[in-house]
CSV table of C-alpha atoms and ligand atoms in Angstrom, one decimal:
chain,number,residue,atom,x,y,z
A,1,UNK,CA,0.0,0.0,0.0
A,2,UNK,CA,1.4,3.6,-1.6
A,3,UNK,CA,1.5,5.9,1.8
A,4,UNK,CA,0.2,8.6,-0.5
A,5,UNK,CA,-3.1,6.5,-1.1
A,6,UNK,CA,-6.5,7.5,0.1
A,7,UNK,CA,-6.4,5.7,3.8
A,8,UNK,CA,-9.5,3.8,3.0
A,9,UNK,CA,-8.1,2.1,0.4
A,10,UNK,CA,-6.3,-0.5,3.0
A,11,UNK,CA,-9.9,-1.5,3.5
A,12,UNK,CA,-10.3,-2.7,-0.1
A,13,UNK,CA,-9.5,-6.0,-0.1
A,14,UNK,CA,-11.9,-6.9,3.2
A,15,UNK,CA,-14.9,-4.9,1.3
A,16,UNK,CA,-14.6,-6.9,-1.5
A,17,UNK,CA,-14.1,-10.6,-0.2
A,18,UNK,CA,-17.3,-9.2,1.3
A,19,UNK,CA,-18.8,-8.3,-1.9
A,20,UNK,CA,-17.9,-11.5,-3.4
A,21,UNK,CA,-19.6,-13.9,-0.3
A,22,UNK,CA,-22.6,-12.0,-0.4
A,23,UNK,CA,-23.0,-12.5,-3.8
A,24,UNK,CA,-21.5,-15.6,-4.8
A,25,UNK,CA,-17.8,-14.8,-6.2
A,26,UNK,CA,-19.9,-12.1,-9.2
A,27,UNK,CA,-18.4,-9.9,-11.3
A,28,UNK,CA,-20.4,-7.6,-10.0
A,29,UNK,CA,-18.9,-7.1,-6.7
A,30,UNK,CA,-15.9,-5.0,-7.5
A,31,UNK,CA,-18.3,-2.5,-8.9
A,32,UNK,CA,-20.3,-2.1,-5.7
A,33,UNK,CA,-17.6,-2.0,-3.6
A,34,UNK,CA,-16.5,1.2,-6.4
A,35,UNK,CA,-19.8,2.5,-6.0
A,36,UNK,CA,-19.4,2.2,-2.2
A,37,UNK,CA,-16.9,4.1,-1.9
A,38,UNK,CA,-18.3,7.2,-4.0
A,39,UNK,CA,-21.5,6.9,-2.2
A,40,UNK,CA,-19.5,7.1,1.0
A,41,UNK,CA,-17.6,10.4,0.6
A,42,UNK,CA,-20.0,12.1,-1.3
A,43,UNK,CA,-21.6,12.2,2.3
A,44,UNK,CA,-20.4,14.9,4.6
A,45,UNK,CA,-20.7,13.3,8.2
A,46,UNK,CA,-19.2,10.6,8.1
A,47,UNK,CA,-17.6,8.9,11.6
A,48,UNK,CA,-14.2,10.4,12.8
A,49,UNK,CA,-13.2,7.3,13.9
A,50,UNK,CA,-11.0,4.9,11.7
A,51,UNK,CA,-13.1,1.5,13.3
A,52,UNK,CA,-16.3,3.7,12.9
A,53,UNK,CA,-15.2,4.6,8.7
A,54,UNK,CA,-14.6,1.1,8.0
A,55,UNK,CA,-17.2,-0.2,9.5
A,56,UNK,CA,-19.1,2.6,7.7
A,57,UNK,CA,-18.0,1.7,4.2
A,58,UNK,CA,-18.6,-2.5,4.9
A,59,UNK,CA,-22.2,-1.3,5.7
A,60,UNK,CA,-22.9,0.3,2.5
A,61,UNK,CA,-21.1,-2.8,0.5
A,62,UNK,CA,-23.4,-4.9,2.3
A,63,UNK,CA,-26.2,-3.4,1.9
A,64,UNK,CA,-25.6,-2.7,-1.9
A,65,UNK,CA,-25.4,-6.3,-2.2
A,66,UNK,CA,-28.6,-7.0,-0.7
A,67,UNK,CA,-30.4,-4.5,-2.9
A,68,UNK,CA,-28.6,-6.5,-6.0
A,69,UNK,CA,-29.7,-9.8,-4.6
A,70,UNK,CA,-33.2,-8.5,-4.2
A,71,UNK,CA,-33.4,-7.5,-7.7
A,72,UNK,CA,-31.5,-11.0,-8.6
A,73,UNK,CA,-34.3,-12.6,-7.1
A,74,UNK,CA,-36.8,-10.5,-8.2
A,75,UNK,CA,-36.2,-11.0,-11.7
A,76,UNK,CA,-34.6,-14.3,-11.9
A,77,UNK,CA,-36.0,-17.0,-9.2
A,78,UNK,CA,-34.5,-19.9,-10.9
A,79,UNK,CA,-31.0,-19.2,-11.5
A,80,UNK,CA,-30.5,-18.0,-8.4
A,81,UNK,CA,-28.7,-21.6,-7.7
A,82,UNK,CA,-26.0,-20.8,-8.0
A,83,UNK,CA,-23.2,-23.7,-6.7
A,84,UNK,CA,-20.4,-24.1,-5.0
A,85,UNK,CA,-18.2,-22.9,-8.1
A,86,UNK,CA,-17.0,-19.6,-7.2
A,87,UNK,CA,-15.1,-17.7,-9.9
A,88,UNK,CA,-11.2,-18.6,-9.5
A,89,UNK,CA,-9.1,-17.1,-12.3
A,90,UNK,CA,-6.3,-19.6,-13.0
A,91,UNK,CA,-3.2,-17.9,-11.0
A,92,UNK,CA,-5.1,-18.1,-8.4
A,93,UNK,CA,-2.1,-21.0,-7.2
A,94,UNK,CA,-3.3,-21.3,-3.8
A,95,UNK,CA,-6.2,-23.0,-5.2
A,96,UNK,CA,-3.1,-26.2,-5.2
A,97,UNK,CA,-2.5,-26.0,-1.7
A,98,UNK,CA,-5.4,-28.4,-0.9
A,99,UNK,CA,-6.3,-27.8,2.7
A,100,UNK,CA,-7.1,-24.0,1.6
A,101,UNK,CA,-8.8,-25.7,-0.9
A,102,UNK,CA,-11.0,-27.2,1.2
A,103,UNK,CA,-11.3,-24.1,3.5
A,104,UNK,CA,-12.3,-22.4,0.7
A,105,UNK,CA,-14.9,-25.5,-0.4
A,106,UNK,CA,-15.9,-25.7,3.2
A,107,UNK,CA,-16.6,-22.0,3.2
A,108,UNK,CA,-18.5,-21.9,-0.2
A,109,UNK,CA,-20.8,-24.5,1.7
A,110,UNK,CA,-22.1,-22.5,4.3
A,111,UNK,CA,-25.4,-20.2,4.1
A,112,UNK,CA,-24.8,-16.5,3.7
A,113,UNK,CA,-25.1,-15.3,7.2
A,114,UNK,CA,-22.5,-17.4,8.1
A,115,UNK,CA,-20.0,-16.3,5.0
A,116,UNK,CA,-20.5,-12.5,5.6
A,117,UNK,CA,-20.1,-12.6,9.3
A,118,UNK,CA,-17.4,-14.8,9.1
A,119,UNK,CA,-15.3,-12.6,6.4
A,120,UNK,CA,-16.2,-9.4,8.7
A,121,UNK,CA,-14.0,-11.1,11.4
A,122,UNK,CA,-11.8,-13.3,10.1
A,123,UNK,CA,-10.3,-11.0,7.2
A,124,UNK,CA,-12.0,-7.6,8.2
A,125,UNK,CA,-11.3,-7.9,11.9
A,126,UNK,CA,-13.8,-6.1,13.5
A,127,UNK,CA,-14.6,-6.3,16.6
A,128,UNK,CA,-18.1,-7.7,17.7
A,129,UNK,CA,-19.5,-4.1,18.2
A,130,UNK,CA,-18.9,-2.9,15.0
A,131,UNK,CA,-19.7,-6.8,13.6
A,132,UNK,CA,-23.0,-5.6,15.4
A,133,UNK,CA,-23.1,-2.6,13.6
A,134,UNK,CA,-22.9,-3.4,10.2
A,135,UNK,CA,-24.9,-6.2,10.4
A,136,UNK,CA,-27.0,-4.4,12.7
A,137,UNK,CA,-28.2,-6.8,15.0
A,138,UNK,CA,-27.0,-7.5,19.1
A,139,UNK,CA,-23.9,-8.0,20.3
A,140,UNK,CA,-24.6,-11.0,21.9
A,141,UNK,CA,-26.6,-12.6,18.5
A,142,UNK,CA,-22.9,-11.8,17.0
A,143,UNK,CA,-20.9,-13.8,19.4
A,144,UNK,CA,-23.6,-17.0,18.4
A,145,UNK,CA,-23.7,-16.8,15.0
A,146,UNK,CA,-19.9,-16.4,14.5
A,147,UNK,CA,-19.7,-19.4,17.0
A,148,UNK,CA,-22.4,-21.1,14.9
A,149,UNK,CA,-21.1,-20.5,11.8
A,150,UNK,CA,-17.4,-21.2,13.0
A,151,UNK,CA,-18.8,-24.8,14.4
A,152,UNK,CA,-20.7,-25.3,10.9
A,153,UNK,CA,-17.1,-24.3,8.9
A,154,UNK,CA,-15.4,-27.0,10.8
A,155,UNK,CA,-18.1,-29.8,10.6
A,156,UNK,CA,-18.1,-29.6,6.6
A,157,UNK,CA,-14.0,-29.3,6.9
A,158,UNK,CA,-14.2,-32.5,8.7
A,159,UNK,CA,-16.5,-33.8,6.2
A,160,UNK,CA,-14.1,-33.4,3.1
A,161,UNK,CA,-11.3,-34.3,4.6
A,162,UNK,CA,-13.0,-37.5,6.0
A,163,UNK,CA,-14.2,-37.7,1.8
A,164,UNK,CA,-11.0,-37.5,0.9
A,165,UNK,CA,-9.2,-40.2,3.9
A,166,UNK,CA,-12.0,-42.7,1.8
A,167,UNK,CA,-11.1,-42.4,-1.7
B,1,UNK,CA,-23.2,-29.1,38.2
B,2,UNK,CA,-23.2,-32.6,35.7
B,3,UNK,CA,-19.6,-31.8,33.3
B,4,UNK,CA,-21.6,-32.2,30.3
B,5,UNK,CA,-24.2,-29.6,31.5
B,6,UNK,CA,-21.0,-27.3,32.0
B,7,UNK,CA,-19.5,-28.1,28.7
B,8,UNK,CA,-22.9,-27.1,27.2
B,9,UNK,CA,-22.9,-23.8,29.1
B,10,UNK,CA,-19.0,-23.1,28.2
B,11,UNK,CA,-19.2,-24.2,24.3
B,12,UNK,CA,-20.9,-21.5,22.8
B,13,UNK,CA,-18.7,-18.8,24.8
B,14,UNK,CA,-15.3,-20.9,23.2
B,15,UNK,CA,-15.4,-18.3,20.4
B,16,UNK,CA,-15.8,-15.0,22.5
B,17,UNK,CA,-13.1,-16.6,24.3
B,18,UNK,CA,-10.7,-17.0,21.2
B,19,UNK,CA,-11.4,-14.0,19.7
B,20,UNK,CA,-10.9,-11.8,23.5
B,21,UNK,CA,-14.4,-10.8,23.3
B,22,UNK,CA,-16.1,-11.6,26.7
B,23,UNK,CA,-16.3,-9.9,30.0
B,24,UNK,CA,-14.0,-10.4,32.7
B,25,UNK,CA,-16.3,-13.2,34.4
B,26,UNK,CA,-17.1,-15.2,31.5
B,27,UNK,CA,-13.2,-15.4,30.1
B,28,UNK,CA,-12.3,-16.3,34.0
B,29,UNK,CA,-15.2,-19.3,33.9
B,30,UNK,CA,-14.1,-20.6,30.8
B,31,UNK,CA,-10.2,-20.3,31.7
B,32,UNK,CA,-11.2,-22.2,34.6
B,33,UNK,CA,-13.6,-24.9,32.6
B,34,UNK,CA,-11.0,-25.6,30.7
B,35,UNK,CA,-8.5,-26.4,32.5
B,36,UNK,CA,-10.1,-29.4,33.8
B,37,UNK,CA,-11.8,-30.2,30.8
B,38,UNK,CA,-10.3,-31.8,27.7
B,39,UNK,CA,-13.0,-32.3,25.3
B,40,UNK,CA,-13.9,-28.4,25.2
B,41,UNK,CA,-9.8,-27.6,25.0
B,42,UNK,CA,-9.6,-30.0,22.3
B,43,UNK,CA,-12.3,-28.2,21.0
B,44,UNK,CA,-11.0,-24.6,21.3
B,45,UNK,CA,-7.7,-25.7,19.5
B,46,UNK,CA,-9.7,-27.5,16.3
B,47,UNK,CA,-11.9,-23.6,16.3
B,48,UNK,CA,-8.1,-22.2,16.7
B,49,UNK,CA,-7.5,-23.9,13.5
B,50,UNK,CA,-10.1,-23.0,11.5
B,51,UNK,CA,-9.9,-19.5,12.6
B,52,UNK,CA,-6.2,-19.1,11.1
B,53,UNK,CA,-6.9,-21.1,7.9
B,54,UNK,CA,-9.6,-19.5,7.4
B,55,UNK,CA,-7.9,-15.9,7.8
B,56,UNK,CA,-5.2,-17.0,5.4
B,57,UNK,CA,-7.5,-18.3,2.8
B,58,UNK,CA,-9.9,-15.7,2.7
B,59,UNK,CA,-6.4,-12.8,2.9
B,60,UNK,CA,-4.7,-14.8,-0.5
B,61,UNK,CA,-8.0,-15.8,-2.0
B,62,UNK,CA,-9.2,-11.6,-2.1
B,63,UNK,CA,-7.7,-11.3,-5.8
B,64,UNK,CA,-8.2,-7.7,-6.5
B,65,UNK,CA,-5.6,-5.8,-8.6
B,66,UNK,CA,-3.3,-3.1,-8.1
B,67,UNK,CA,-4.9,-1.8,-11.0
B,68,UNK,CA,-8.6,-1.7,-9.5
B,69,UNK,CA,-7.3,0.0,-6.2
B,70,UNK,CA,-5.4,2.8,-8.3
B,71,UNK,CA,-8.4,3.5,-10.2
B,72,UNK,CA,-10.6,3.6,-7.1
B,73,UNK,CA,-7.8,6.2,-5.8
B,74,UNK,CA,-7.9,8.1,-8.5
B,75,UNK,CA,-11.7,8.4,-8.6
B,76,UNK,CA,-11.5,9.2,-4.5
B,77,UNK,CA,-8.8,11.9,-5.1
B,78,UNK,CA,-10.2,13.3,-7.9
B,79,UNK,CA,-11.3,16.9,-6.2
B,80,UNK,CA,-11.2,19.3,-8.7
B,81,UNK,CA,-14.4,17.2,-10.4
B,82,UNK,CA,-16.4,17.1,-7.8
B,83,UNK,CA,-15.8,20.4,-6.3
B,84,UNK,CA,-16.5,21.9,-10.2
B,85,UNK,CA,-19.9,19.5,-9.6
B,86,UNK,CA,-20.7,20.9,-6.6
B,87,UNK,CA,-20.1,24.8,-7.6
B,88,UNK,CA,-22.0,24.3,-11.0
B,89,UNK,CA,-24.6,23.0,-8.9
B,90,UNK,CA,-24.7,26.2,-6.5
B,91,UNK,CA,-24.4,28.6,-9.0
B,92,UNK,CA,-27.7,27.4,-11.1
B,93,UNK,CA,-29.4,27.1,-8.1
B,94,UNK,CA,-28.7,30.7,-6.3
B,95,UNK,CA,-29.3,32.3,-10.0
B,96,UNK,CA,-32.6,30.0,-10.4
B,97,UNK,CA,-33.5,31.6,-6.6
B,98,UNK,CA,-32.2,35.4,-7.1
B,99,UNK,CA,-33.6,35.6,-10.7
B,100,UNK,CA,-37.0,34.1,-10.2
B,101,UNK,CA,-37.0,35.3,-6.8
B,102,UNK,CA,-36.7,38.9,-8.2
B,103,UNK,CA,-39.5,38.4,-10.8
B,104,UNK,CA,-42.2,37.5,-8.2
B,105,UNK,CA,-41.0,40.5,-5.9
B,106,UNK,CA,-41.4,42.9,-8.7
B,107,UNK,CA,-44.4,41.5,-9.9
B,108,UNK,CA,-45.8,41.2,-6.5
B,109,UNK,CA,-44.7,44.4,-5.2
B,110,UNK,CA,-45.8,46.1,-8.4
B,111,UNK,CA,-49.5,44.5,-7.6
B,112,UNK,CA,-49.5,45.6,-4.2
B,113,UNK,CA,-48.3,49.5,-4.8
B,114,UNK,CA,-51.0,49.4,-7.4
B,115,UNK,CA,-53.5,51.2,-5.6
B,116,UNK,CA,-56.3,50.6,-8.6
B,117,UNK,CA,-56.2,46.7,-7.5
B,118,UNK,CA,-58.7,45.7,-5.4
B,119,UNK,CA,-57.9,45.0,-2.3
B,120,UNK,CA,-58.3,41.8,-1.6
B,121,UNK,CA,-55.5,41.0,-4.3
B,122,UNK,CA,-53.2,43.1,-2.4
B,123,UNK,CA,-53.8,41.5,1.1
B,124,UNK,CA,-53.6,38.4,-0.8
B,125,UNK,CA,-49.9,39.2,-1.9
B,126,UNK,CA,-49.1,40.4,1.6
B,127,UNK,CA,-50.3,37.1,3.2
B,128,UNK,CA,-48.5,35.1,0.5
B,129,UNK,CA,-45.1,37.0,1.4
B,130,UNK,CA,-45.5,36.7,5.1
B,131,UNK,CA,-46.0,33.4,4.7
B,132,UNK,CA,-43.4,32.4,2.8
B,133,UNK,CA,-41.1,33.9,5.3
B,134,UNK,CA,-42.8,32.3,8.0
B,135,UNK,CA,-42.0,29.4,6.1
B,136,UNK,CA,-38.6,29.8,5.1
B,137,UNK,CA,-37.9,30.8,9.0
B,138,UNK,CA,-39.7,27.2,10.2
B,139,UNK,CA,-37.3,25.1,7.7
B,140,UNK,CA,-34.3,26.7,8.6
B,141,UNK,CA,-34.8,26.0,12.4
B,142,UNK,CA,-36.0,22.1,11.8
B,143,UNK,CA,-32.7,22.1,9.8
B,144,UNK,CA,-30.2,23.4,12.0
B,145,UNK,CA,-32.2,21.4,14.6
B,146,UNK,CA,-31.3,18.3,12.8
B,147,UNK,CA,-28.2,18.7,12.6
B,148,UNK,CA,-27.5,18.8,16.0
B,149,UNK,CA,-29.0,15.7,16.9
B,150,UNK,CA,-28.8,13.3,14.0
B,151,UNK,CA,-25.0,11.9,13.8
B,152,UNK,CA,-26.1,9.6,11.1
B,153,UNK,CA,-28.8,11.2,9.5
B,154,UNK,CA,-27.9,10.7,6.5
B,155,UNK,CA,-27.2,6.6,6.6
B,156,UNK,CA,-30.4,4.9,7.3
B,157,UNK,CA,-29.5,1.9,5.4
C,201,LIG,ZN1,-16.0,-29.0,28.7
């Protein structure tokens, strides 16, 4: 990262792994993560606070995602199956490591709630206040569903890795 | 207290507990918990796990480009744009205001000077002036009002 960089650009990366589990790995997300960050600074009171910003800025990429996966399902019901194939360009060579791999399968498993809260903490690194925030729900619901989600991530780990002892 | 009822009481907290997220008593009960018990430590280690390989999958697997972020820099630093967006803006709007402002004034005051008019024309005009002002004045206040209070008035996502 350039020092002479807008600040919120360290952010970038977290916003759109975001992006991408809300929505399933689509193109789309680096545009609304763009658009998110326009929207953002074309408002005047924004937080002081560099936790309170980014926090800020995850909200609006969330909630830009719902809005497109509202419309998504709006206007196309059906294809909204989409699988476990999440876009992976082919340098992508971690993709070889296998237990990432299956992280990454594992991950691609789970149901949205879980995905999004657990890229807020685990890349993001909020704290379970502004986890709170963004998602807006309790404090407390954050500490269960991470937990939840964390317990579900490690059951379908268990799962492939038990596939893969078998074949 | 049965062990398994306390495992079941001390499980869910095991990830408040990893990530330094619970209150002083709840960190001390689990510490405690699990020192004696070896199911929920094995437990917290496997979470430990997932936790970091998770983190180092999702940092690698991000793949944005250096390219994307410059453009998004360039876009956030672009001032002079914006600020020219923001003047134009201003400047149509006062002139919109002063000109059309001035037209109804003359018009108006023209009306009411007239002494031929009749007279309820020119109360009319009166009342419509007072209460415009009376207007003006009551959104100005609920503005600056606003803006006291409302942090986040703007973000009601
Ligand atoms: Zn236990």
């Amino acid at each position: 990262m350039k020092s002479d960089q807008h600040p919120w650009l360290q952010w970038y990366p977290g916003a759109l792994a975001l992006a991408r589990q809300i929505l399933n790995g689509s193109d789309e997300a680096a545009d609304i993560v763009q658009t998110a960050y326009l929207k953002s600074f074309q408002n005047v009171r924004l937080p002081n606070e560099a936790k309170a910003q980014r926090a800020w800025l995850l909200k609006v990429v969330r909630n830009a995602c719902i809005d497109v996966l509202r419309g998504q399902k709006k206007f196309a019901d059906s294809e909204q199956n989409t699988d476990v194939e999440v876009d992976c360009s082919p340098e992508q060579s971690w993709l070889q490591d296998s237990r990432k791999q299956r992280v990454h399968q594992a991950l691609t498993a789970l149901p949205i709630d879980m995905r999004e809260i657990l890229v807020l903490r685990e890349l993001n690194e909020l704290a379970y206040d502004d986890i709170a925030k963004v998602l807006r729900i309790e404090r407390g619901t954050v500490m269960s569903r991470l937990h939840r989600a964390r317990m579900a991530l490690r059951k379908k780990l268990q799962g492939l890795e038990n596939e893969r002892g078998e074949v | 207290m049965s062990k398994a009822i306390q495992c079941e009481a001390i499980e869910p907290l095991l990830s408040g507990f990893l990530d330094d997220e619970l209150s002083q008593s709840e960190s001390q009960r689990v510490a405690l918990h699990l020192k004696r018990c070896e199911k929920c430590s094995a437990l917290l280690a496997e979470l430990e796990t997932v936790h970091t390989d998770l983190k180092e999958t999702l940092h690698e697997q991000s793949g944005h480009t250096a390219a994307e972020i410059e453009q998004l820099d360039k876009l956030l630093n672009d001032k002079p744009s914006k600020w020219l967006g923001t003047t134009a803006w201003l400047l149509v709007i006062l002139g919109a205001l002063v000109v059309g402002g001035y037209a109804i004034w003359e018009l108006g005051l023209a009306l009411w000077q007239d002494t031929s008019q009749p007279v309820w024309l020119r109360a009319s005009i009166a009342a419509l002036y007072l209460g415009f002002a009376g207007l003006f004045v009551m959104v100005l206040r609920q503005r600056i009002k606003s803006l006291k209070t409302d942090k986040y008035r703007k973000v009601k996502l």
